[in-house]
CSV table of C-alpha atoms and ligand atoms in Angstrom, one decimal:
chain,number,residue,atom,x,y,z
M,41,UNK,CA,16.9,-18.9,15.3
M,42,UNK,CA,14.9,-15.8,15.8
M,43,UNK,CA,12.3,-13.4,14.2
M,44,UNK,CA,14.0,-10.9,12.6
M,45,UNK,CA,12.4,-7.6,10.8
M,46,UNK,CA,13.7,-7.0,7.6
M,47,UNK,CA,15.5,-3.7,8.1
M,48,UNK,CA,19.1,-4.1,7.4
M,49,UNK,CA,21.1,-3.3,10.5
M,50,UNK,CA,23.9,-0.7,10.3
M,51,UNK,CA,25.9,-3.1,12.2
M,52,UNK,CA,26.3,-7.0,10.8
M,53,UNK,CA,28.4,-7.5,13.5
M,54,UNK,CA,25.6,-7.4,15.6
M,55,UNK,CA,23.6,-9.8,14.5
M,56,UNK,CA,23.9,-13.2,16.3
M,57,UNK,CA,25.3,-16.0,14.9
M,58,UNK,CA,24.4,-17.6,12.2
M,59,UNK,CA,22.3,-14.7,11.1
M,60,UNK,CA,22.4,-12.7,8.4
M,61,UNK,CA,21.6,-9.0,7.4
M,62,UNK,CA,18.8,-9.6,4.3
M,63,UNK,CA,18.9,-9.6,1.0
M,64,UNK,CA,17.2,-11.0,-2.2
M,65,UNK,CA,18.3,-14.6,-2.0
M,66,UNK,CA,18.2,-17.0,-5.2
M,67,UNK,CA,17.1,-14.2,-7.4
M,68,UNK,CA,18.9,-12.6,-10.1
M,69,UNK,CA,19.5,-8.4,-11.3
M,70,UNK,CA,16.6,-7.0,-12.3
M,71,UNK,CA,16.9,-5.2,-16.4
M,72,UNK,CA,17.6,-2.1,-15.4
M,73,UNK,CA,14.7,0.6,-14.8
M,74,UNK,CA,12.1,-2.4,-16.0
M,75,UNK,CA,10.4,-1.5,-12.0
M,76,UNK,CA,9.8,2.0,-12.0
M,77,UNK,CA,8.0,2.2,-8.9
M,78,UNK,CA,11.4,1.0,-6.6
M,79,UNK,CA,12.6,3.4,-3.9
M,80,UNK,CA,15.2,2.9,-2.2
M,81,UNK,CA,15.2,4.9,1.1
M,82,UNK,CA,18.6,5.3,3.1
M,83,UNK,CA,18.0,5.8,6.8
M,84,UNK,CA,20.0,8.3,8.9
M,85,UNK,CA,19.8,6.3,12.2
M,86,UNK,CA,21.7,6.9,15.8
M,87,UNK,CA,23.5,4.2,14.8
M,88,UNK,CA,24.6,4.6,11.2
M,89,UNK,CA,22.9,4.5,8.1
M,90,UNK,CA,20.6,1.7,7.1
M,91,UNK,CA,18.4,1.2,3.9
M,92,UNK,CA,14.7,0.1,3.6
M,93,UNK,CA,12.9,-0.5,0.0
M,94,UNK,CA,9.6,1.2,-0.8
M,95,UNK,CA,7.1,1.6,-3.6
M,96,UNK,CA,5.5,4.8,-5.4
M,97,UNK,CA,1.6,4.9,-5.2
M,98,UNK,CA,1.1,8.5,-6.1
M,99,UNK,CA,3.9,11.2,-7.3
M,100,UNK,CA,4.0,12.0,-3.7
M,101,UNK,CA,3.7,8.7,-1.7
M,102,UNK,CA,5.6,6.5,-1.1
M,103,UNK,CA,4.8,2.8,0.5
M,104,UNK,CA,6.9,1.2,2.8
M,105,UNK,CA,7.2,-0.7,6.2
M,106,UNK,CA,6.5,1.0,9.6
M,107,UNK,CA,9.4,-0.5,11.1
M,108,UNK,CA,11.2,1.6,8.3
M,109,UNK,CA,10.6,4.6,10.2
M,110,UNK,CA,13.6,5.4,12.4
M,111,UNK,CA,15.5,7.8,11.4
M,112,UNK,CA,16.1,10.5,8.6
M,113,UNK,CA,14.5,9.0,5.2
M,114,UNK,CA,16.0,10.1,1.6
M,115,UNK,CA,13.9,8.5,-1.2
M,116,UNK,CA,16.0,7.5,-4.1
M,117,UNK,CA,13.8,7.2,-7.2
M,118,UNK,CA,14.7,6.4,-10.6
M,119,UNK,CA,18.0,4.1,-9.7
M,120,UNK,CA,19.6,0.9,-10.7
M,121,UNK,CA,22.9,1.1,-9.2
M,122,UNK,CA,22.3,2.7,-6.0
M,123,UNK,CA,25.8,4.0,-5.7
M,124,UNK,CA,26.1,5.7,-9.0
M,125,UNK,CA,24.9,8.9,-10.1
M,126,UNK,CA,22.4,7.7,-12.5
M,127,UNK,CA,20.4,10.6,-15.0
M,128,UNK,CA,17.4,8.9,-14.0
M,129,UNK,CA,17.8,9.2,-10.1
M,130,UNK,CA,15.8,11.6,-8.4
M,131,UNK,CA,16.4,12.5,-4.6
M,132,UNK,CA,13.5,13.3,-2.4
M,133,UNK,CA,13.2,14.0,1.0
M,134,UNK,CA,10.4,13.2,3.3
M,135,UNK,CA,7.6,16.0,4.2
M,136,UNK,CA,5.9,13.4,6.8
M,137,UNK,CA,6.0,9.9,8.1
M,138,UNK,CA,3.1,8.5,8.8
M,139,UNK,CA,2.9,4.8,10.2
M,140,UNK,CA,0.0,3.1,10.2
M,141,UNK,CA,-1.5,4.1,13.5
M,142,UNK,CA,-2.3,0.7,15.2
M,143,UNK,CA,1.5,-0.5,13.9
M,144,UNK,CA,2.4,-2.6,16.8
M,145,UNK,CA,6.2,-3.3,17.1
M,146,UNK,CA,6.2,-6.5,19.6
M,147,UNK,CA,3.6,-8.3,17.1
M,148,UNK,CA,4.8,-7.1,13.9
M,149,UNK,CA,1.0,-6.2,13.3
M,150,UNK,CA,-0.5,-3.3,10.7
M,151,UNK,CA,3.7,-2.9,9.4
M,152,UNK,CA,3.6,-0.2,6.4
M,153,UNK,CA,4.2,3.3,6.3
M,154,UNK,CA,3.3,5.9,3.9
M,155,UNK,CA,5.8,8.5,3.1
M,156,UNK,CA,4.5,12.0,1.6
M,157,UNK,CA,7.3,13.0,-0.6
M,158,UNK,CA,8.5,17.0,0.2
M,159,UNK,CA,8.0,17.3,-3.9
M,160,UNK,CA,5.9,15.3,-6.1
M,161,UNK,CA,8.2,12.4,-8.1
M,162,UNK,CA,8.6,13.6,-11.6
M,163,UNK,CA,7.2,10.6,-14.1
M,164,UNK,CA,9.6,9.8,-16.5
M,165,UNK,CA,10.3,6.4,-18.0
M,166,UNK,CA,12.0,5.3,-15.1
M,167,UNK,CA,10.1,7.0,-12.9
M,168,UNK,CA,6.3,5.3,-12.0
M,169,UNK,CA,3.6,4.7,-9.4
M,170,UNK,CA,2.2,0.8,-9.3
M,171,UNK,CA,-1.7,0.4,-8.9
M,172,UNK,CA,-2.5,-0.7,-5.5
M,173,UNK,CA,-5.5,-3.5,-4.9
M,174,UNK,CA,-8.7,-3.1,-4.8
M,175,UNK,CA,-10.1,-3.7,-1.1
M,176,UNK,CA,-10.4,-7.1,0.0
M,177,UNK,CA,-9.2,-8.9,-3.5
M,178,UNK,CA,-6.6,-11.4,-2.3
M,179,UNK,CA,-3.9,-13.5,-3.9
M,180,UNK,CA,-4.6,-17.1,-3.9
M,181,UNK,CA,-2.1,-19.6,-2.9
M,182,UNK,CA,0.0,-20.7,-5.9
M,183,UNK,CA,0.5,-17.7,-7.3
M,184,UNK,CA,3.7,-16.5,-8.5
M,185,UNK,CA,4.6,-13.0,-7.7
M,186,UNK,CA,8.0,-11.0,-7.5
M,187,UNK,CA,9.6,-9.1,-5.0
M,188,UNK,CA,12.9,-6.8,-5.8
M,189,UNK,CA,15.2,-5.1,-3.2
M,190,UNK,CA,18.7,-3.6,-2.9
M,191,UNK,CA,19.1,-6.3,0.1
M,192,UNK,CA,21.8,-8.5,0.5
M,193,UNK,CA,22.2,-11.5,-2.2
M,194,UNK,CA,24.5,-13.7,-0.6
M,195,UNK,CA,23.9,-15.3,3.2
M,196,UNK,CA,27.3,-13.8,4.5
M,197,UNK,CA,27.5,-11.1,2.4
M,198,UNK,CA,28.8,-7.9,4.3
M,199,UNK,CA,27.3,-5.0,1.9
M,200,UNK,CA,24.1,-4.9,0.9
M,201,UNK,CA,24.0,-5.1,-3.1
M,202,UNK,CA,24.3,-1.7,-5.6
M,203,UNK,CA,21.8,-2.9,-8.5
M,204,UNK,CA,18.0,-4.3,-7.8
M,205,UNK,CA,18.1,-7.6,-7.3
M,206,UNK,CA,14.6,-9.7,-7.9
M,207,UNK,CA,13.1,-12.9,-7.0
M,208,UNK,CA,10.0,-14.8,-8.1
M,209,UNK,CA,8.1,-16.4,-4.9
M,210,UNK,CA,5.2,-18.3,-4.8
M,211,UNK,CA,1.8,-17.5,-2.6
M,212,UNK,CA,1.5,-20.0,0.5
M,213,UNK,CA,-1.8,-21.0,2.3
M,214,UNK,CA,-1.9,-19.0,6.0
M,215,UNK,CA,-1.5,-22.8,7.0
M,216,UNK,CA,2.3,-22.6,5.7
M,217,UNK,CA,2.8,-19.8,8.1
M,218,UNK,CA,0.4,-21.1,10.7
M,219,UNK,CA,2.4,-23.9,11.1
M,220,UNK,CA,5.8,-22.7,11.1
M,221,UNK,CA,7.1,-22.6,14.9
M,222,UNK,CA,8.3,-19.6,15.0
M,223,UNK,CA,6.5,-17.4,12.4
M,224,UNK,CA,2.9,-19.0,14.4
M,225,UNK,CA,3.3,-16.3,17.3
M,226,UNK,CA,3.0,-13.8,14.5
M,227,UNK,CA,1.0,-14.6,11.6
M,228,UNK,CA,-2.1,-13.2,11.3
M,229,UNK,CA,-3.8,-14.6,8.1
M,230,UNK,CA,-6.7,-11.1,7.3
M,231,UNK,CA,-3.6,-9.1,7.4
M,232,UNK,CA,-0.5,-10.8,6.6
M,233,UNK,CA,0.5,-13.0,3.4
M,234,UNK,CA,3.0,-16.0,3.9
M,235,UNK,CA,4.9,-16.5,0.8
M,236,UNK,CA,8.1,-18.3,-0.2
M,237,UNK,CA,8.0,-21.9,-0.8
M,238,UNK,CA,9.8,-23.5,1.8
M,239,UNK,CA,11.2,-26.2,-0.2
M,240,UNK,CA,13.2,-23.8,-2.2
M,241,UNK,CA,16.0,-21.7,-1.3
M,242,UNK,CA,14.4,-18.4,-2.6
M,243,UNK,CA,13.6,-15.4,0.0
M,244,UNK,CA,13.5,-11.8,0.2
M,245,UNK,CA,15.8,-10.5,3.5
M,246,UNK,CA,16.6,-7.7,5.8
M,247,UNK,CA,17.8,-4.7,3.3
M,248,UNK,CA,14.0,-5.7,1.5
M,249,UNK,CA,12.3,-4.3,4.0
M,250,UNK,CA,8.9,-2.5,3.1
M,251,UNK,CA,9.5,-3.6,-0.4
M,252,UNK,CA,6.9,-5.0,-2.6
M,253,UNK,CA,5.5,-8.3,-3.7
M,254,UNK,CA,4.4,-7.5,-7.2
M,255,UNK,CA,1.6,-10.0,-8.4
M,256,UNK,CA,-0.2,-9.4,-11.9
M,257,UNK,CA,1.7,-5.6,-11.8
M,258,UNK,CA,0.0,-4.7,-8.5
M,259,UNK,CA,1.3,-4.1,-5.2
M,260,UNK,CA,-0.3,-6.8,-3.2
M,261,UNK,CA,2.3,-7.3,-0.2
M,262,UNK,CA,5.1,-5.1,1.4
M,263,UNK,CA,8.2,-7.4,2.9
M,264,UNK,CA,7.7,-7.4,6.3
M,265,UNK,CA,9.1,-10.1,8.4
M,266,UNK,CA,10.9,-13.4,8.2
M,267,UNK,CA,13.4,-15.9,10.2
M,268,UNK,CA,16.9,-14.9,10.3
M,269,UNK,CA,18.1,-17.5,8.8
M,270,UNK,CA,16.7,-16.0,5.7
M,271,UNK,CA,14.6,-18.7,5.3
M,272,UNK,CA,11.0,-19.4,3.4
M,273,UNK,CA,8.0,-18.9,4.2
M,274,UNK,CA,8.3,-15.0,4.5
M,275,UNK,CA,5.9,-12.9,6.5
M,276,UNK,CA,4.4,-9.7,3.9
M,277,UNK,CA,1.7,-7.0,5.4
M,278,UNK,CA,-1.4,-8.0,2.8
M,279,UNK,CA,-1.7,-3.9,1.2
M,280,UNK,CA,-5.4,-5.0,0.4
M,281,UNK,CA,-6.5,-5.2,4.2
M,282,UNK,CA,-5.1,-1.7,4.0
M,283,UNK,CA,-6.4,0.1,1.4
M,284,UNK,CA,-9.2,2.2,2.8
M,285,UNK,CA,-6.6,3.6,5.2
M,286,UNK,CA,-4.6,3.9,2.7
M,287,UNK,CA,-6.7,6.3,0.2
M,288,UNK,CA,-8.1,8.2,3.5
M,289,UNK,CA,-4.6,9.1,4.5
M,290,UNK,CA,-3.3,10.3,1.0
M,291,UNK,CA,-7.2,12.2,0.2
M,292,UNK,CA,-5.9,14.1,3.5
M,293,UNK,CA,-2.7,15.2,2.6
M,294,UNK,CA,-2.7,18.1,0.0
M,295,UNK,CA,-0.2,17.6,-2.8
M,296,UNK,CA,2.6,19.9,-2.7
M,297,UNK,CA,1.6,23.3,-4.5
M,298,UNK,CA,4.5,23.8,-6.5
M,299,UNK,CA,5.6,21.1,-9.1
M,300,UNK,CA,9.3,21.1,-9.9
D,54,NAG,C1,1.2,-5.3,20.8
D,54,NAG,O1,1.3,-6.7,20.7
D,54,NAG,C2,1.7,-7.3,21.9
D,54,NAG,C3,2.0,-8.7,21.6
D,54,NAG,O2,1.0,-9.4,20.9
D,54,NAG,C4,0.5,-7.1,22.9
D,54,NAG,O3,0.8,-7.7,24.1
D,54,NAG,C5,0.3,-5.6,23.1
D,54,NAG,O4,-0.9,-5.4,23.9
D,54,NAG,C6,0.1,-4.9,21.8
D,54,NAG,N1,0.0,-3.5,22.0
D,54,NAG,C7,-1.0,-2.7,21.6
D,54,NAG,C8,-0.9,-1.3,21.9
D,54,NAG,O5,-2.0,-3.2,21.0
């Protein structure tokens, strides 16, 4: 088994053995439009396309993974059903890309991106931002929180799903992570949450990526990394190690002049 980011790969077929492209595993649809801060963002790579999820912060950000980045980034707001032509949708395309700037791609550390929008999001019913931490407040073990992603749903499945799928997944100690043999070389407790109980069969996966881990309506986590077997514990950047970078980064980025 390996470490595997959570980007789906254009390719299955090029995953090893035994590995699967991600998904939201042991969850169930989400009611339509009830997470008004999803994005879904479809990557135009060298290779294909691949898809990445993402959060609304502000009408014009956008939180995600850094390992997201590759390619050219649509932001889909607004859907269910990815490959229908919803009302609600709205297309955006990216102005800027900004990784965080110590993102390191061999340790997996500092892994979100924001995204500043070319156009501010119009907020509509379907359409919100979800309130970020405050700086330093952590999740304690225990907790339940949610995570929701167009991933794949099954282990085997081909196609990563058309509606928002959702999980509930419980807050582990670092320990959980710390003594996992593979996640170990990874895990950094200040900056990383480990979450998914590993007794039950309940994960986010690959086509999750930069999604987030709702607890208490705030964005505390963004999906990260995780085994490729799809297997808990899952490895989430912890947003409130981040958030002065965060608020710096968006306080420097003028919003676009003209509204739509
Ligand atoms: C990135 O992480 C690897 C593995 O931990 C480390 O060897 C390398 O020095 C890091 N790179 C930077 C630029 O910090």
């Amino acid at each position: 088994m390996q470490i595997q980011i959570l980007l789906l790969l254009p390719m299955a077929f090029l995953l090893p053995p035994g590995a699967q492209a991600g998904k939201i595993i042991g969850g169930q649809v989400a009611k339509p439009h009830s997470r008004p801060y999803m994005a879904y963002l479809k990557r135009k790579t060298c290779e294909g396309e691949a898809t990445c999820g993402g959060f609304l912060v502000r009408e014009d950000f956008v939180l995600t993974a850094a390992h997201c980045a590759d390619g050219d980034i649509t932001v889909l707001l607004g859907a269910h059903n990815v490959h229908q032509d919803e009302e609600t949708q709205q297309r955006v395309s990216v102005q800027r890309k900004i990784p965080h700037p110590r993102y390191n791609k061999t340790s997996h550390e500092n892994d979100l991106m924001l995204l500043q929008l070319a156009e501010p999001a119009e907020l509509t019913d379907a359409i919100s931002t979800i309130p970020l931490p405050q700086a330093g407040r952590t999740v304690d073990p225990g907790s339940v929180c949610s995570v929701a992603g167009w991933g794949k749903t099954k282990r085997h499945a081909m196609r990563t799903s058309s509606k928002l799928h959702e999980v509930e997944l419980e807050v582990m100690s670092d320990e959980t992570c710390q003594e996992d043999r593979l996640l170990q070389h990874y895990y950094k407790p200040p900056k990383m949450m480990c979450v998914g109980d590993p007794a039950e069969d309940k994960a986010s996966f690959s086509g999750d990526s930069g999604g987030p881990l709702v607890c208490d309506r705030t964005a505390q986590g963004i999906v990260s990394l995780g085994k490729s077997d799809g297997s808990p514990p899952r490895v989430f950047t912890k947003v409130s190690a981040y958030i002065p970078w965060i608020k710096k980064t968006m306080r420097g980025s003028q919003r676009p002049r003209v509204p739509r």
